[in-house]
PDB file of C-alpha atoms in Angstrom:
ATOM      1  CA  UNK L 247     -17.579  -7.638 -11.846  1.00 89.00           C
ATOM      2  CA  UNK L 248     -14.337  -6.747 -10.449  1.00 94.00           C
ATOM      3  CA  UNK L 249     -13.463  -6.452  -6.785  1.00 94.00           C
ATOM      4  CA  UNK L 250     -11.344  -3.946  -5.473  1.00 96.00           C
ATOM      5  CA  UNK L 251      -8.677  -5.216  -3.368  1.00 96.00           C
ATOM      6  CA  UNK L 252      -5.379  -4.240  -2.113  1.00 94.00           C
ATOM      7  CA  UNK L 253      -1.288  -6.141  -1.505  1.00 93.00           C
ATOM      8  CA  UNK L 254      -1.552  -6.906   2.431  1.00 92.00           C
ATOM      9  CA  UNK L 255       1.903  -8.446   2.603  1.00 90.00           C
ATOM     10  CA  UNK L 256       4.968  -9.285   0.575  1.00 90.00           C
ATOM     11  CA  UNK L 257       6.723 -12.590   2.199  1.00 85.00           C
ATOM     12  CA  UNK L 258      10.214 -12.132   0.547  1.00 84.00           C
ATOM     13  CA  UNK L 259      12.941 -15.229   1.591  1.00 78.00           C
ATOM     14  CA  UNK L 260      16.268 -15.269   0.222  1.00 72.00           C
ATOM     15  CA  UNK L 261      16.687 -18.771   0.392  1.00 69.00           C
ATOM     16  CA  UNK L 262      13.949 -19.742  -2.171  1.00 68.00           C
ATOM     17  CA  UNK L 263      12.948 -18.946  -5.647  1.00 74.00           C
ATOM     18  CA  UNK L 264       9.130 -18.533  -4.832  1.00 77.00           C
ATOM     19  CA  UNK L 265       7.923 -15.320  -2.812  1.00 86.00           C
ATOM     20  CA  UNK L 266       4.306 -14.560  -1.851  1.00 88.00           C
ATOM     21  CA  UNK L 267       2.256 -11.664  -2.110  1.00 91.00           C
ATOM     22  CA  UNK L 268      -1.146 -11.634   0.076  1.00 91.00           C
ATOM     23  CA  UNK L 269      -4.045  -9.493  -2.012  1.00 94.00           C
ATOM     24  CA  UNK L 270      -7.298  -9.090   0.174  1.00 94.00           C
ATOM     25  CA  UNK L 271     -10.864  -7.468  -0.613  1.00 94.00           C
ATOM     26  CA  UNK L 272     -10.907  -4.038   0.447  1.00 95.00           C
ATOM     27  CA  UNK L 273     -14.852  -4.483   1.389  1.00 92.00           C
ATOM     28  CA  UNK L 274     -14.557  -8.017   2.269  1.00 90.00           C
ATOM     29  CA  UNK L 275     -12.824 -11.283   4.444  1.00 90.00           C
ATOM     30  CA  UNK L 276     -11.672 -12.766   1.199  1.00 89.00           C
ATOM     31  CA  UNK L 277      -7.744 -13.269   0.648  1.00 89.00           C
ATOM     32  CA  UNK L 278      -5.624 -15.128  -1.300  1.00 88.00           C
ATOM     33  CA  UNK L 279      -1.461 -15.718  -1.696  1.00 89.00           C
ATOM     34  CA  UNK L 280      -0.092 -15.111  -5.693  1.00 89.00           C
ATOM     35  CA  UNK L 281       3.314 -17.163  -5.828  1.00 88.00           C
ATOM     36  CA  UNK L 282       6.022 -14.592  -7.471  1.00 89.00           C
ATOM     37  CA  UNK L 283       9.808 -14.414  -8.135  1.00 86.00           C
ATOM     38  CA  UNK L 284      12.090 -12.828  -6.184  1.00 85.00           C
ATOM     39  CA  UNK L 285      13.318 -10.174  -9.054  1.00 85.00           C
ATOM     40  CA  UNK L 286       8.975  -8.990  -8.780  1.00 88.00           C
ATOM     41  CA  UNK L 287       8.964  -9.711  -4.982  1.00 88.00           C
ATOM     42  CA  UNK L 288      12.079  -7.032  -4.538  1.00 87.00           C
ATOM     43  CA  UNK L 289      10.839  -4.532  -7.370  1.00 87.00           C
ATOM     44  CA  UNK L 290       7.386  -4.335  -5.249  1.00 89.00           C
ATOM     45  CA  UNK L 291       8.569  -3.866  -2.157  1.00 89.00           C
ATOM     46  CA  UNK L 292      11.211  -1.510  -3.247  1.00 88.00           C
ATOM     47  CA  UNK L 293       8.499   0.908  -5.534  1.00 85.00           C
ATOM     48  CA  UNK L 294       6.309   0.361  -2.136  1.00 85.00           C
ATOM     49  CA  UNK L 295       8.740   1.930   0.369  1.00 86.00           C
ATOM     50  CA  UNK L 296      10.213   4.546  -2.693  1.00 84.00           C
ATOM     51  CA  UNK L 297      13.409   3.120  -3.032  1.00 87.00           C
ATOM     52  CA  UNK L 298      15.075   5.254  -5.792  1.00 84.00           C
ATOM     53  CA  UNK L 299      18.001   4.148  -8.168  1.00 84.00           C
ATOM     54  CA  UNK L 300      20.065   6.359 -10.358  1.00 87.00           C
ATOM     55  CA  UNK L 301      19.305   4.440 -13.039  1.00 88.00           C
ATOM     56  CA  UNK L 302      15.631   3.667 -14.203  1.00 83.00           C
ATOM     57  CA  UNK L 303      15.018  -0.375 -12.846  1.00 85.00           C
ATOM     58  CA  UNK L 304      12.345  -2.063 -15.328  1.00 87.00           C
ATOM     59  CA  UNK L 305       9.191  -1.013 -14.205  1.00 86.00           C
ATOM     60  CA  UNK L 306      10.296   2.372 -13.881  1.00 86.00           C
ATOM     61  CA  UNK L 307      11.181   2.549 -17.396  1.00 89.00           C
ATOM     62  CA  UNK L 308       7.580   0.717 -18.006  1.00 92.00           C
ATOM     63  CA  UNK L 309       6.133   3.581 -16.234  1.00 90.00           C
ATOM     64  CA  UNK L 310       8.079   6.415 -18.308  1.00 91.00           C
ATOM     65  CA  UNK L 311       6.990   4.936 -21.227  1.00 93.00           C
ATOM     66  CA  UNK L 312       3.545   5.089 -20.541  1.00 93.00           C
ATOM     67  CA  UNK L 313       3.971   8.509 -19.568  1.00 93.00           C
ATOM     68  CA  UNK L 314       6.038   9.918 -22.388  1.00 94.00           C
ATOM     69  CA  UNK L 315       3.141   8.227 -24.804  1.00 94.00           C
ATOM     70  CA  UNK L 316       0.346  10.164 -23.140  1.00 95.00           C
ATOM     71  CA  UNK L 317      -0.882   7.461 -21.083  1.00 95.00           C
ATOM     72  CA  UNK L 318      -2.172   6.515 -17.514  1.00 95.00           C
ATOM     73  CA  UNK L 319      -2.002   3.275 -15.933  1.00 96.00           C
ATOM     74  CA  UNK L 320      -5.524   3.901 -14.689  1.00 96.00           C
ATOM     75  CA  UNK L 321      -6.374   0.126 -13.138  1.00 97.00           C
ATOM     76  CA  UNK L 322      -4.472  -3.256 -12.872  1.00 97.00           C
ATOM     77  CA  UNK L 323      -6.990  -6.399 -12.679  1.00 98.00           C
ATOM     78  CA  UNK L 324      -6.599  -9.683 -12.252  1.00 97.00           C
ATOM     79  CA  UNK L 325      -8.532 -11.321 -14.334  1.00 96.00           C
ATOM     80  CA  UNK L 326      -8.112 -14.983 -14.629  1.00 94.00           C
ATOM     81  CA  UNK L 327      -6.565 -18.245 -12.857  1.00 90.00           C
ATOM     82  CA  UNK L 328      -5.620 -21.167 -15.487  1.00 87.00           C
ATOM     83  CA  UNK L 329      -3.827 -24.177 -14.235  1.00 81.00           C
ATOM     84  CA  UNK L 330      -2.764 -22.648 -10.946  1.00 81.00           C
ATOM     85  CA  UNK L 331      -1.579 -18.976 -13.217  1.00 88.00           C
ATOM     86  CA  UNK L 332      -2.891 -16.165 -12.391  1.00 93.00           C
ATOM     87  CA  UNK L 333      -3.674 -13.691 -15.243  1.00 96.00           C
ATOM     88  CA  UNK L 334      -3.304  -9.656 -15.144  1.00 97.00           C
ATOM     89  CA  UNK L 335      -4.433  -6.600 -17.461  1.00 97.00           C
ATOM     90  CA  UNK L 336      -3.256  -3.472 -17.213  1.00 97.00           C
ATOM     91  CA  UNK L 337      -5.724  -0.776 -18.115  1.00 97.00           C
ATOM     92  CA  UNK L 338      -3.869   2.167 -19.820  1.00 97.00           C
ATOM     93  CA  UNK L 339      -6.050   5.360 -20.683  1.00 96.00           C
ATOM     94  CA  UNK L 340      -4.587   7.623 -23.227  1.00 95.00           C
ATOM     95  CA  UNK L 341      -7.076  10.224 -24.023  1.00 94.00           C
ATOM     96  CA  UNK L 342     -10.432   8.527 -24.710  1.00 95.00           C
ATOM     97  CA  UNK L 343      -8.793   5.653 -25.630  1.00 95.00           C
ATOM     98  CA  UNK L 344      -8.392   2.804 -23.385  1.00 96.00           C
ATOM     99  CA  UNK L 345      -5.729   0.335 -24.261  1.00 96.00           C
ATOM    100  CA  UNK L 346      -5.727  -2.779 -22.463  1.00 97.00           C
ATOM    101  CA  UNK L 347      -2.411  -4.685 -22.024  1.00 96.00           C
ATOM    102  CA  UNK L 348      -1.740  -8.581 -20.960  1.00 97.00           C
ATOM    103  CA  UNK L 349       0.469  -8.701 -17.930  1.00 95.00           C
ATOM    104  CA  UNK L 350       1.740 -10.821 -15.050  1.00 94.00           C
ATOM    105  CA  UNK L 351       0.168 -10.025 -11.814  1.00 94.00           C
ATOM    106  CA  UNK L 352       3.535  -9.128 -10.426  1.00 92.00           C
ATOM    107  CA  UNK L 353       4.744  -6.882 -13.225  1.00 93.00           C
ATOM    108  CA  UNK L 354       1.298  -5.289 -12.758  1.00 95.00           C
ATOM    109  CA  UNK L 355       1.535  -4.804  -9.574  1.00 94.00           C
ATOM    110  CA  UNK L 356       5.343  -3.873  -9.646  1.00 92.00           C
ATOM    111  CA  UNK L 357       4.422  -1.056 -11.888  1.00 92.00           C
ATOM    112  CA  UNK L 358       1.352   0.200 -10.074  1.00 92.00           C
ATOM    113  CA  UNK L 359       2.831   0.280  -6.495  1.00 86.00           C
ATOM    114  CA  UNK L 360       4.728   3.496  -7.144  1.00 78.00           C
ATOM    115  CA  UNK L 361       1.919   5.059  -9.096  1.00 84.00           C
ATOM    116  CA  UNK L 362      -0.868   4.258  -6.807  1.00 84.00           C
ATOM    117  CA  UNK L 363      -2.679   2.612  -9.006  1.00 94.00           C
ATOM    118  CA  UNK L 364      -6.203   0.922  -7.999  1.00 96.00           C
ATOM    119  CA  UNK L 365      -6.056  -3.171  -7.700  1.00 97.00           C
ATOM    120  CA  UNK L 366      -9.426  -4.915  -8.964  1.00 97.00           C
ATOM    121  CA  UNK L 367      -9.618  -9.178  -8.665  1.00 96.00           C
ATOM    122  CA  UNK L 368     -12.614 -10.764 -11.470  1.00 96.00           C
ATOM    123  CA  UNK L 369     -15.060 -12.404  -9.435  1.00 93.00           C
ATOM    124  CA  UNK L 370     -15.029 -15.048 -11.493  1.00 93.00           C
ATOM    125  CA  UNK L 371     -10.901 -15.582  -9.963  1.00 93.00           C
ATOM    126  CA  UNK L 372     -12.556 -15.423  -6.335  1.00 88.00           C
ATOM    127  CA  UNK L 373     -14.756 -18.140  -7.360  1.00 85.00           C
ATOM    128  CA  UNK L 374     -12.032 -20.405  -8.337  1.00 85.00           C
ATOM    129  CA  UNK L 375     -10.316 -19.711  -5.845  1.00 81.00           C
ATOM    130  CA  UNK L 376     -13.000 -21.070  -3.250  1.00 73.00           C
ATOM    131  CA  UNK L 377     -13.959 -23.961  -5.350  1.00 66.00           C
ATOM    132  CA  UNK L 378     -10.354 -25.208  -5.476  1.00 63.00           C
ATOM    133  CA  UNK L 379     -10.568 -25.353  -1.652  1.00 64.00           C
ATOM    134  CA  UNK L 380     -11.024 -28.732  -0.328  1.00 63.00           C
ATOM    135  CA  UNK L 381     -14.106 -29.343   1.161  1.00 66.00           C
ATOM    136  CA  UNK L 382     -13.670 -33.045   2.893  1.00 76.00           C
ATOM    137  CA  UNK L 383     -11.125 -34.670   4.999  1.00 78.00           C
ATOM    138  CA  UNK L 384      -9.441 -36.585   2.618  1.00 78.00           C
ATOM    139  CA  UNK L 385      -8.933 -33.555   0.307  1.00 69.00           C
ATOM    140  CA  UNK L 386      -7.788 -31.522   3.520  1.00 71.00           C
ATOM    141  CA  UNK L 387      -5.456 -34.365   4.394  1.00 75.00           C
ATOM    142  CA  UNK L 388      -3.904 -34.571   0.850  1.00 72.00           C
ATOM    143  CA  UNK L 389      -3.706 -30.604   0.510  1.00 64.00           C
ATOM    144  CA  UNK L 390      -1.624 -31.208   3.752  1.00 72.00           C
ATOM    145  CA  UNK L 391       0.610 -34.033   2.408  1.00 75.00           C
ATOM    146  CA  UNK L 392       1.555 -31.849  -0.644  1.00 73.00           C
ATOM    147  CA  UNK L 393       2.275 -28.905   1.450  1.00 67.00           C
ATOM    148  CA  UNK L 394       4.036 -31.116   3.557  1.00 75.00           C
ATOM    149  CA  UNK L 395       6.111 -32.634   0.521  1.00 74.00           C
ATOM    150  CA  UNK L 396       6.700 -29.078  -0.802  1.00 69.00           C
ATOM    151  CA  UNK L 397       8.418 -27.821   2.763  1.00 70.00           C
ATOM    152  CA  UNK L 398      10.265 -30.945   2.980  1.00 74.00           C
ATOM    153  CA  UNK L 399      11.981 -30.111  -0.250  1.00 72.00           C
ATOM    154  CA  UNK L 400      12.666 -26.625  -0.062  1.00 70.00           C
ATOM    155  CA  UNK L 401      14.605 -27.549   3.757  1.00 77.00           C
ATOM    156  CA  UNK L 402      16.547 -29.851   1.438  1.00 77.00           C
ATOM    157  CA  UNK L 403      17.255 -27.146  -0.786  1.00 74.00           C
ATOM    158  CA  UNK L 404      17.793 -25.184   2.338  1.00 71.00           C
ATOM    159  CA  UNK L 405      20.329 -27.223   3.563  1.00 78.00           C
ATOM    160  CA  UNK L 406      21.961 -28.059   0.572  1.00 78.00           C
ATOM    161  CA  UNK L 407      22.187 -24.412   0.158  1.00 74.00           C
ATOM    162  CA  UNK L 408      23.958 -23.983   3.573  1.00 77.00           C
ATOM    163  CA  UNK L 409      26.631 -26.795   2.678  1.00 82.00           C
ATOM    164  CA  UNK L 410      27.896 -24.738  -0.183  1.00 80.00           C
ATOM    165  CA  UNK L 411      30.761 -23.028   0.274  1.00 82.00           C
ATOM    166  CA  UNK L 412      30.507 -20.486  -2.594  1.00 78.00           C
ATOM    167  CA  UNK L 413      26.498 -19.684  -0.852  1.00 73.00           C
ATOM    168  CA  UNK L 414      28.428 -19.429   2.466  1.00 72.00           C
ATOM    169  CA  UNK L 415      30.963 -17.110   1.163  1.00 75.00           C
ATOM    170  CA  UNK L 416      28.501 -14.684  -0.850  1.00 72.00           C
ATOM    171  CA  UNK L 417      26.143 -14.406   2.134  1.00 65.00           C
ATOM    172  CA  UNK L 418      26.485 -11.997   5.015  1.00 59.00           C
ATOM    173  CA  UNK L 419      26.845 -13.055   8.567  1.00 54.00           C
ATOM    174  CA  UNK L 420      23.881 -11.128   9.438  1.00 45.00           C
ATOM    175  CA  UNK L 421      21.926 -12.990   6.907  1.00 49.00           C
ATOM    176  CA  UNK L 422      22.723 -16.710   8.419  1.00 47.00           C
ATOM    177  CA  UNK L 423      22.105 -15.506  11.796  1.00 50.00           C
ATOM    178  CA  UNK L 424      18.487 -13.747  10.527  1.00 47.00           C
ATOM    179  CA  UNK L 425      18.060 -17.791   9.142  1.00 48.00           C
TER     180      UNK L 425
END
């Protein structure tokens, strides 16, 4: 079965190469974050808040072409989570024929923003995604090491990043004072 659910937020950083999107449930407490690149990250939120460009960016062009063939993106699921990858179909109607199309969650969702276009999670994902919480202390504390190992590296890269002179000179002054 799959669950409706909707984006909730889009954490975009400048500084590093992994951005977050937050689905939730619609009818429901469940939530979960889908790691993303920056390129998807910016292509969301600018097909969320109707950012137009004079020339058609990728999605857009995704979305004509669907259009000009006759189609409809009618539903974008997520339908599976493999080795810490999450999986996406798009569901494209064209007459009485439904075409289904292997996607990543981002692109899906980067195409669908501007369309309106329903959000469904598998159960099945939902399920994984609670089992792969850890349910003692010692699998709490080791989540906690690894998330601690993972910010300790990106301030590295942080201030690595803020040590280079050629960063330094392509970023605003508004942007190190917003960091």
């Amino acid at each position: 079965m799959d669950i409706p659910v909707e984006l909730t937020r889009i954490l975009i950083t400048e500084l590093g190469e992994q951005q977050v999107i937050f689905l939730k449930e619609k009818q429901g407490p469940r939530q979960f974050p889908i790691l993303i690149g920056i390129q998807e990250a910016i292509a969301i939120d600018h097909r969320l808040k109707g950012v137009k460009f004079p020339r058609p960016m990728t999605h857009d062009l995704l979305a004509g072409v669907i259009q000009s063939m006759g189609g409809r993106l009618e539903k974008i699921v997520i339908t599976d989570l493999r080795e810490h990858t999450f999986y996406a179909t798009l569901h494209i109607r064209r007459g009485v024929e439904m075409i289904e199309v292997d996607s990543r969650p981002s692109d899906a969702i980067a195409l669908g923003a501007a369309l309106d276009t329903p959000l469904y999670v598998a159960e099945h994902v939902f399920d994984t995604i609670i089992n792969a919480e850890p349910t003692t202390k010692e699998e709490r504390l080791n989540l906690l090491r690894q998330r601690k190992e993972m910010l300790a590296e990106q301030i590295e890269t942080f201030e690595m990043m803020l040590c280079d002179p050629d960063f330094l000179a392509a970023t605003s002054e508004i942007t190190l004072e917003e960091h």
